Coordinates of C-alpha atoms and ligand atoms in Angstrom, one line a residue:
M1362 CA -136.5 18.5 -62.3
A1363 CA -135.5 20.3 -65.5
N1364 CA -134.3 23.7 -64.6
M1365 CA -134.4 23.7 -68.3
R1366 CA -134.9 26.7 -70.5
V1367 CA -138.5 27.5 -70.3
T1368 CA -139.7 29.5 -73.2
R1369 CA -141.9 28.4 -76.1
A1370 CA -143.2 25.5 -78.2
L1371 CA -145.5 24.3 -81.0
F1372 CA -148.5 22.4 -82.3
G1373 CA -149.6 19.9 -84.8
L1374 CA -152.6 18.5 -86.5
C1375 CA -154.0 15.0 -86.5
A1376 CA -154.0 13.3 -89.7
I1377 CA -156.7 10.7 -90.2
V1378 CA -155.8 8.0 -92.6
I1379 CA -158.6 5.8 -93.9
G1380 CA -157.4 2.7 -95.4
S1381 CA -158.9 -0.5 -96.8
L1382 CA -159.9 -3.2 -94.4
A1383 CA -156.9 -5.3 -95.6
M1384 CA -154.5 -2.4 -94.9
A1385 CA -156.0 -1.9 -91.5
Q1386 CA -155.6 -5.6 -90.6
N1387 CA -152.0 -5.5 -91.7
A1388 CA -151.1 -2.3 -89.7
P1389 CA -149.3 -2.9 -86.5
E1390 CA -151.6 -2.2 -83.6
K1391 CA -150.7 0.9 -81.6
P1392 CA -150.8 0.8 -77.8
P1393 CA -153.6 2.9 -76.1
R1394 CA -152.8 6.6 -76.5
V1395 CA -150.8 8.4 -73.9
I1396 CA -150.4 12.2 -73.2
D1397 CA -147.1 13.3 -71.8
V1398 CA -147.8 16.8 -70.4
H1399 CA -144.1 17.6 -69.7
V1400 CA -141.5 17.4 -72.4
H1401 CA -138.8 19.9 -73.2
A1402 CA -137.9 20.9 -76.8
M1403 CA -134.3 20.0 -76.5
D1404 CA -132.0 19.5 -79.4
A1405 CA -128.7 19.6 -77.7
E1406 CA -125.8 17.3 -77.3
F1407 CA -125.1 16.4 -73.7
P1408 CA -121.4 16.4 -73.2
G1409 CA -120.3 14.5 -70.2
V1410 CA -123.7 13.0 -69.5
G1411 CA -123.6 9.3 -69.4
P1412 CA -125.9 6.4 -68.9
M1413 CA -128.4 6.8 -66.1
C1414 CA -130.0 4.4 -63.6
P1415 CA -133.4 5.9 -62.8
N1416 CA -134.9 6.1 -59.3
T1417 CA -131.8 6.6 -57.3
P1418 CA -131.9 4.8 -53.9
G1419 CA -130.7 7.9 -52.1
F1420 CA -128.9 11.2 -52.1
A1421 CA -125.4 11.4 -50.6
A1422 CA -124.2 14.1 -48.2
S1423 CA -121.1 16.1 -49.2
D1424 CA -118.5 18.1 -47.3
P1425 CA -117.8 21.7 -48.3
K1426 CA -114.1 21.1 -47.3
E1427 CA -113.8 18.8 -50.3
K1428 CA -114.4 19.1 -54.0
E1429 CA -118.1 18.3 -54.3
A1430 CA -119.8 16.6 -57.2
P1431 CA -122.8 18.6 -58.7
F1432 CA -125.0 15.5 -58.6
G1433 CA -125.9 13.8 -55.4
W1434 CA -127.3 10.6 -56.6
I1435 CA -125.9 7.4 -55.0
K1436 CA -124.3 5.5 -57.8
T1437 CA -125.9 2.1 -58.6
D1438 CA -125.8 -0.4 -61.4
C1439 CA -128.9 -1.3 -63.2
T1440 CA -130.0 -3.3 -66.3
P1441 CA -130.7 -1.8 -68.6
A1442 CA -129.3 1.7 -67.9
L1443 CA -130.8 4.5 -69.9
Y1444 CA -128.3 5.9 -72.5
P1445 CA -128.1 9.4 -73.9
A1446 CA -128.9 9.7 -77.6
K1447 CA -125.9 9.8 -80.0
P1448 CA -124.9 13.3 -81.2
G1449 CA -127.6 14.8 -83.4
E1450 CA -130.0 12.0 -82.9
Y1451 CA -131.9 13.1 -79.8
I1452 CA -135.1 14.4 -81.4
K1453 CA -135.3 11.5 -83.9
D1454 CA -134.9 9.0 -81.1
V1455 CA -137.5 10.6 -78.9
V1456 CA -140.0 11.0 -81.7
A1457 CA -139.5 7.3 -82.6
E1458 CA -140.4 6.5 -79.0
M1459 CA -143.4 8.7 -79.2
D1460 CA -144.6 6.9 -82.3
R1461 CA -144.0 3.5 -80.8
L1462 CA -145.7 4.3 -77.5
N1463 CA -148.5 6.3 -79.2
V1464 CA -147.6 9.5 -77.2
T1465 CA -148.8 13.0 -77.8
A1466 CA -146.7 15.5 -75.8
V1467 CA -146.9 19.0 -74.5
V1468 CA -143.5 20.2 -75.6
F1469 CA -142.2 23.4 -73.9
G1470 CA -139.5 25.6 -75.4
D1471 CA -138.6 28.6 -77.5
P1472 CA -140.6 29.0 -80.7
K1473 CA -137.7 27.9 -82.9
S1474 CA -137.0 24.8 -80.9
V1475 CA -140.6 23.9 -80.7
E1476 CA -141.0 24.3 -84.5
K1477 CA -138.3 21.7 -84.9
W1478 CA -140.2 19.2 -82.8
K1479 CA -143.4 20.0 -84.7
Q1480 CA -141.7 19.2 -88.0
A1481 CA -140.2 16.0 -86.6
A1482 CA -143.5 14.8 -85.0
P1483 CA -146.5 16.0 -86.9
G1484 CA -149.7 15.5 -84.9
R1485 CA -147.9 14.5 -81.7
V1486 CA -146.9 17.9 -80.4
I1487 CA -149.0 20.3 -78.3
P1488 CA -147.0 23.5 -78.0
G1489 CA -146.1 25.2 -74.7
T1490 CA -144.2 28.4 -74.0
S1491 CA -143.4 30.6 -71.1
F1492 CA -142.4 34.0 -70.1
N1493 CA -138.8 33.2 -69.2
N1494 CA -136.5 34.2 -72.0
G1495 CA -133.6 31.8 -72.0
M1496 CA -131.8 30.5 -68.9
Q1497 CA -131.1 34.0 -67.5
P1498 CA -133.3 34.4 -64.3
G1499 CA -135.7 37.3 -64.5
N1500 CA -135.2 37.8 -68.2
R1501 CA -138.8 37.9 -69.3
V1502 CA -140.5 37.7 -72.7
P1503 CA -142.4 41.0 -73.4
L1504 CA -146.1 40.6 -72.6
A1505 CA -147.2 41.6 -76.1
E1506 CA -145.0 39.0 -77.7
L1507 CA -146.3 36.3 -75.4
R1508 CA -149.9 37.3 -76.2
D1509 CA -149.1 36.8 -79.9
D1510 CA -147.6 33.4 -79.2
F1511 CA -151.0 32.3 -77.8
T1512 CA -153.4 34.2 -80.0
K1513 CA -151.5 33.8 -83.3
G1514 CA -148.7 31.4 -82.8
G1515 CA -150.8 28.4 -81.8
F1516 CA -149.3 27.9 -78.4
K1517 CA -151.7 26.0 -76.0
V1518 CA -150.0 26.0 -72.5
M1519 CA -148.0 28.6 -70.6
G1520 CA -145.0 26.7 -69.1
E1521 CA -142.6 25.6 -67.9
I1522 CA -142.7 28.4 -65.4
G1523 CA -139.6 27.9 -63.2
L1524 CA -139.8 30.7 -60.7
Q1525 CA -138.6 28.3 -57.9
Y1526 CA -135.2 28.4 -59.6
E1527 CA -135.2 32.1 -59.1
G1528 CA -136.3 31.8 -55.5
L1529 CA -139.6 33.4 -56.4
S1530 CA -143.1 32.5 -55.3
P1531 CA -145.7 32.0 -58.1
S1532 CA -147.8 34.6 -56.3
D1533 CA -145.0 37.2 -56.6
P1534 CA -146.6 40.4 -57.9
S1535 CA -143.7 40.9 -60.4
V1536 CA -145.1 38.1 -62.6
D1537 CA -148.8 38.6 -62.0
Q1538 CA -149.3 40.2 -65.4
Y1539 CA -148.4 36.9 -67.1
F1540 CA -150.9 34.9 -65.1
A1541 CA -153.5 37.6 -65.8
L1542 CA -152.8 37.1 -69.5
A1543 CA -153.2 33.3 -69.2
E1544 CA -156.5 33.8 -67.4
E1545 CA -157.8 36.3 -69.9
L1546 CA -156.9 34.0 -72.9
D1547 CA -158.0 30.9 -71.0
I1548 CA -154.6 29.2 -71.4
P1549 CA -153.6 26.7 -68.7
V1550 CA -150.3 27.4 -66.9
A1551 CA -147.7 24.8 -65.9
I1552 CA -145.6 25.8 -63.0
H1553 CA -142.6 24.0 -61.6
M1554 CA -143.3 23.3 -57.9
G1555 CA -141.3 20.9 -55.9
T1556 CA -138.4 18.5 -56.5
G1557 CA -134.9 19.7 -56.3
G1558 CA -133.3 17.5 -58.9
S1559 CA -130.0 16.1 -58.0
G1560 CA -130.0 16.6 -54.2
R1561 CA -127.2 19.2 -54.6
A1562 CA -129.2 22.4 -55.2
N1563 CA -126.9 24.1 -52.7
I1564 CA -124.0 23.5 -55.0
T1565 CA -125.4 24.0 -58.5
L1566 CA -128.4 26.3 -58.1
P1567 CA -127.8 29.1 -55.6
K1568 CA -131.1 30.8 -56.1
F1569 CA -133.2 27.7 -55.9
R1570 CA -135.4 27.6 -52.8
G1571 CA -137.1 24.4 -51.7
S1572 CA -139.6 26.5 -49.8
M1573 CA -140.8 28.1 -53.1
G1574 CA -142.1 24.7 -54.2
N1575 CA -144.7 24.7 -51.5
P1576 CA -148.0 24.2 -53.4
L1577 CA -149.8 26.5 -50.9
L1578 CA -147.9 29.4 -52.4
L1579 CA -150.3 29.2 -55.3
E1580 CA -153.3 30.1 -53.2
D1581 CA -152.9 33.9 -53.5
L1582 CA -152.4 33.6 -57.2
L1583 CA -155.5 31.5 -57.6
A1584 CA -157.5 33.9 -55.4
R1585 CA -156.5 36.8 -57.7
H1586 CA -157.3 34.7 -60.8
P1587 CA -160.2 32.5 -60.0
K1588 CA -160.5 31.1 -63.5
L1589 CA -156.8 30.2 -63.9
R1590 CA -156.2 26.5 -64.6
V1591 CA -152.9 25.3 -63.1
Q1592 CA -150.7 22.3 -63.7
V1593 CA -148.5 21.8 -60.7
M1594 CA -145.4 20.3 -62.3
H1595 CA -143.7 17.6 -60.2
A1596 CA -146.8 17.5 -58.0
G1597 CA -145.3 19.7 -55.3
Y1598 CA -143.1 16.7 -54.3
P1599 CA -142.4 16.0 -51.5
M1600 CA -145.0 18.3 -49.8
I1601 CA -147.9 15.9 -50.1
D1602 CA -150.0 17.3 -47.2
N1603 CA -149.8 20.8 -48.7
M1604 CA -150.5 19.4 -52.2
L1605 CA -153.6 17.7 -51.0
T1606 CA -154.7 20.8 -49.1
L1607 CA -154.5 22.8 -52.4
L1608 CA -156.2 20.1 -54.5
Q1609 CA -159.0 20.1 -51.9
A1610 CA -159.2 23.9 -51.9
N1611 CA -159.2 24.5 -55.6
S1612 CA -160.7 22.2 -58.3
H1613 CA -158.9 24.0 -61.1
V1614 CA -155.6 22.5 -60.0
Y1615 CA -154.1 19.4 -61.5
V1616 CA -150.6 17.8 -60.9
D1617 CA -148.1 16.1 -63.1
V1618 CA -145.7 13.4 -61.9
A1619 CA -142.9 14.3 -64.3
G1620 CA -139.4 14.1 -63.1
L1621 CA -140.2 12.8 -59.8
I1622 CA -141.4 9.5 -61.3
W1623 CA -137.9 8.5 -62.4
S1624 CA -135.6 10.5 -60.1
Y1625 CA -136.6 9.6 -56.6
P1626 CA -136.5 6.2 -54.8
L1627 CA -139.1 4.0 -56.4
K1628 CA -141.0 3.0 -53.3
E1629 CA -141.3 6.7 -52.4
V1630 CA -142.6 7.6 -55.9
N1631 CA -145.3 5.0 -55.7
R1632 CA -146.2 6.0 -52.2
Y1633 CA -146.6 9.6 -53.4
I1634 CA -148.8 8.8 -56.4
Q1635 CA -150.8 6.4 -54.3
R1636 CA -151.4 9.1 -51.7
L1637 CA -152.7 11.5 -54.4
V1638 CA -155.1 8.9 -55.7
D1639 CA -156.2 7.5 -52.4
A1640 CA -157.0 11.0 -51.2
G1641 CA -159.6 11.2 -54.0
F1642 CA -157.8 13.1 -56.7
E1643 CA -157.5 10.3 -59.3
D1644 CA -159.0 12.6 -61.9
R1645 CA -156.3 15.3 -61.5
V1646 CA -153.1 13.3 -61.7
M1647 CA -151.4 13.6 -65.1
F1648 CA -148.6 11.6 -66.6
G1649 CA -145.4 13.4 -67.5
T1650 CA -141.8 12.5 -68.2
D1651 CA -139.8 15.7 -68.1
Q1652 CA -138.2 14.0 -71.1
L1653 CA -134.5 15.0 -71.5
V1654 CA -131.2 13.5 -72.5
W1655 CA -132.2 9.9 -72.4
P1656 CA -134.7 8.8 -75.1
G1657 CA -135.7 5.7 -73.1
L1658 CA -137.0 7.8 -70.2
M1659 CA -140.5 8.0 -71.6
A1660 CA -141.1 4.3 -71.9
Y1661 CA -139.5 3.8 -68.5
S1662 CA -141.8 6.4 -66.9
I1663 CA -144.9 4.9 -68.5
S1664 CA -144.0 1.5 -67.2
I1665 CA -144.1 2.8 -63.6
I1666 CA -147.7 3.7 -64.0
Q1667 CA -148.5 0.5 -65.9
N1668 CA -146.9 -1.6 -63.2
A1669 CA -148.5 0.2 -60.2
D1670 CA -150.4 -2.5 -58.4
Y1671 CA -152.3 0.0 -56.4
L1672 CA -154.0 1.5 -59.5
T1673 CA -157.0 0.1 -61.3
P1674 CA -156.9 -0.3 -65.1
Q1675 CA -159.3 2.7 -65.3
Q1676 CA -157.0 4.8 -63.0
K1677 CA -154.0 4.0 -65.2
R1678 CA -155.9 5.2 -68.3
D1679 CA -157.0 8.3 -66.5
I1680 CA -153.4 9.2 -65.4
L1681 CA -151.9 8.2 -68.8
Y1682 CA -154.5 10.0 -71.0
N1683 CA -157.9 11.0 -69.8
N1684 CA -157.0 13.5 -67.1
A1685 CA -154.7 15.4 -69.4
G1686 CA -157.3 15.3 -72.2
R1687 CA -159.8 17.0 -69.9
F1688 CA -157.2 19.5 -68.5
L1689 CA -156.1 20.4 -72.1
R1690 CA -159.6 20.3 -73.4
L1691 CA -158.8 17.8 -76.1
D1692 CA -161.8 16.3 -77.8
T1693 CA -161.4 12.7 -77.1
V1694 CA -161.5 11.0 -73.8
E1695 CA -160.9 7.3 -73.6
T1696 CA -162.7 5.1 -71.2
K1697 CA -160.6 2.0 -71.5
Ligands
ZN158 ZN1 -139.6 21.3 -63.8

């Protein structure tokens, strides 16, 4: 989802606190660690955005003769609905959730925004930034500046790269220099591929092209840059056959299930994740939220993996932590 601003982010250090045995016994036990590979460094108020019932059961048609809503979700009731944060409290609320759920997140945004998140959540933020400068399509960050972000600024992932919202393929020659930089610096790239958001791209996003979310459009890019490591954001949904074809063809490709996990019909979401796992790619599916607006989204999205009866406990741990740990080359990999 998230045709969000894709720009830059930040990083943090883990603090190790060694306490007495008594202190350790009194400390509340944290749940097993989770890595969310897809969070946006937002700090905005969301005027007009109300409670949300995730996993819409469908997308309504509309008629160009009438005034058309920008959002095509079929309205439903749910308990509990997810509520937007109160004005000024979004970061605080999401960070509280990250602490409670023991989440470390890759946070994408411009350097200033990401710095805010880093300050708010020390040790829980892995910084990500991209070559899009603001929301303006085609407005790119100068290559030298981006190089500095990765070599001096502590950024670890290049993303979210939202070329699909510009109607551009990731293999388009006009952006190749950025991917060449990522390959040279050994920085993984996170590219938005698939999902259309609200079912009304024709009304709100005139340059968006569903066809530019085809995972196989990555093949030329990957052939030009054989060491590039790619996170296909939103797992190329709904092009499962092409996604599996790419995963089969290139072992440097991982997927995240962000956005799609809470925004499409639940049965379909589970079928899609199951298909990825059953096809043999259980070690390349990463958990992500596409966290925005509603602080409860992260816990809700985690619960979908935890409640998936088609996944073994090990597969759940792999999706929620281990696969991202390997992709991001974090030191620790959990086995339980
Ligand atoms: Zn996205």
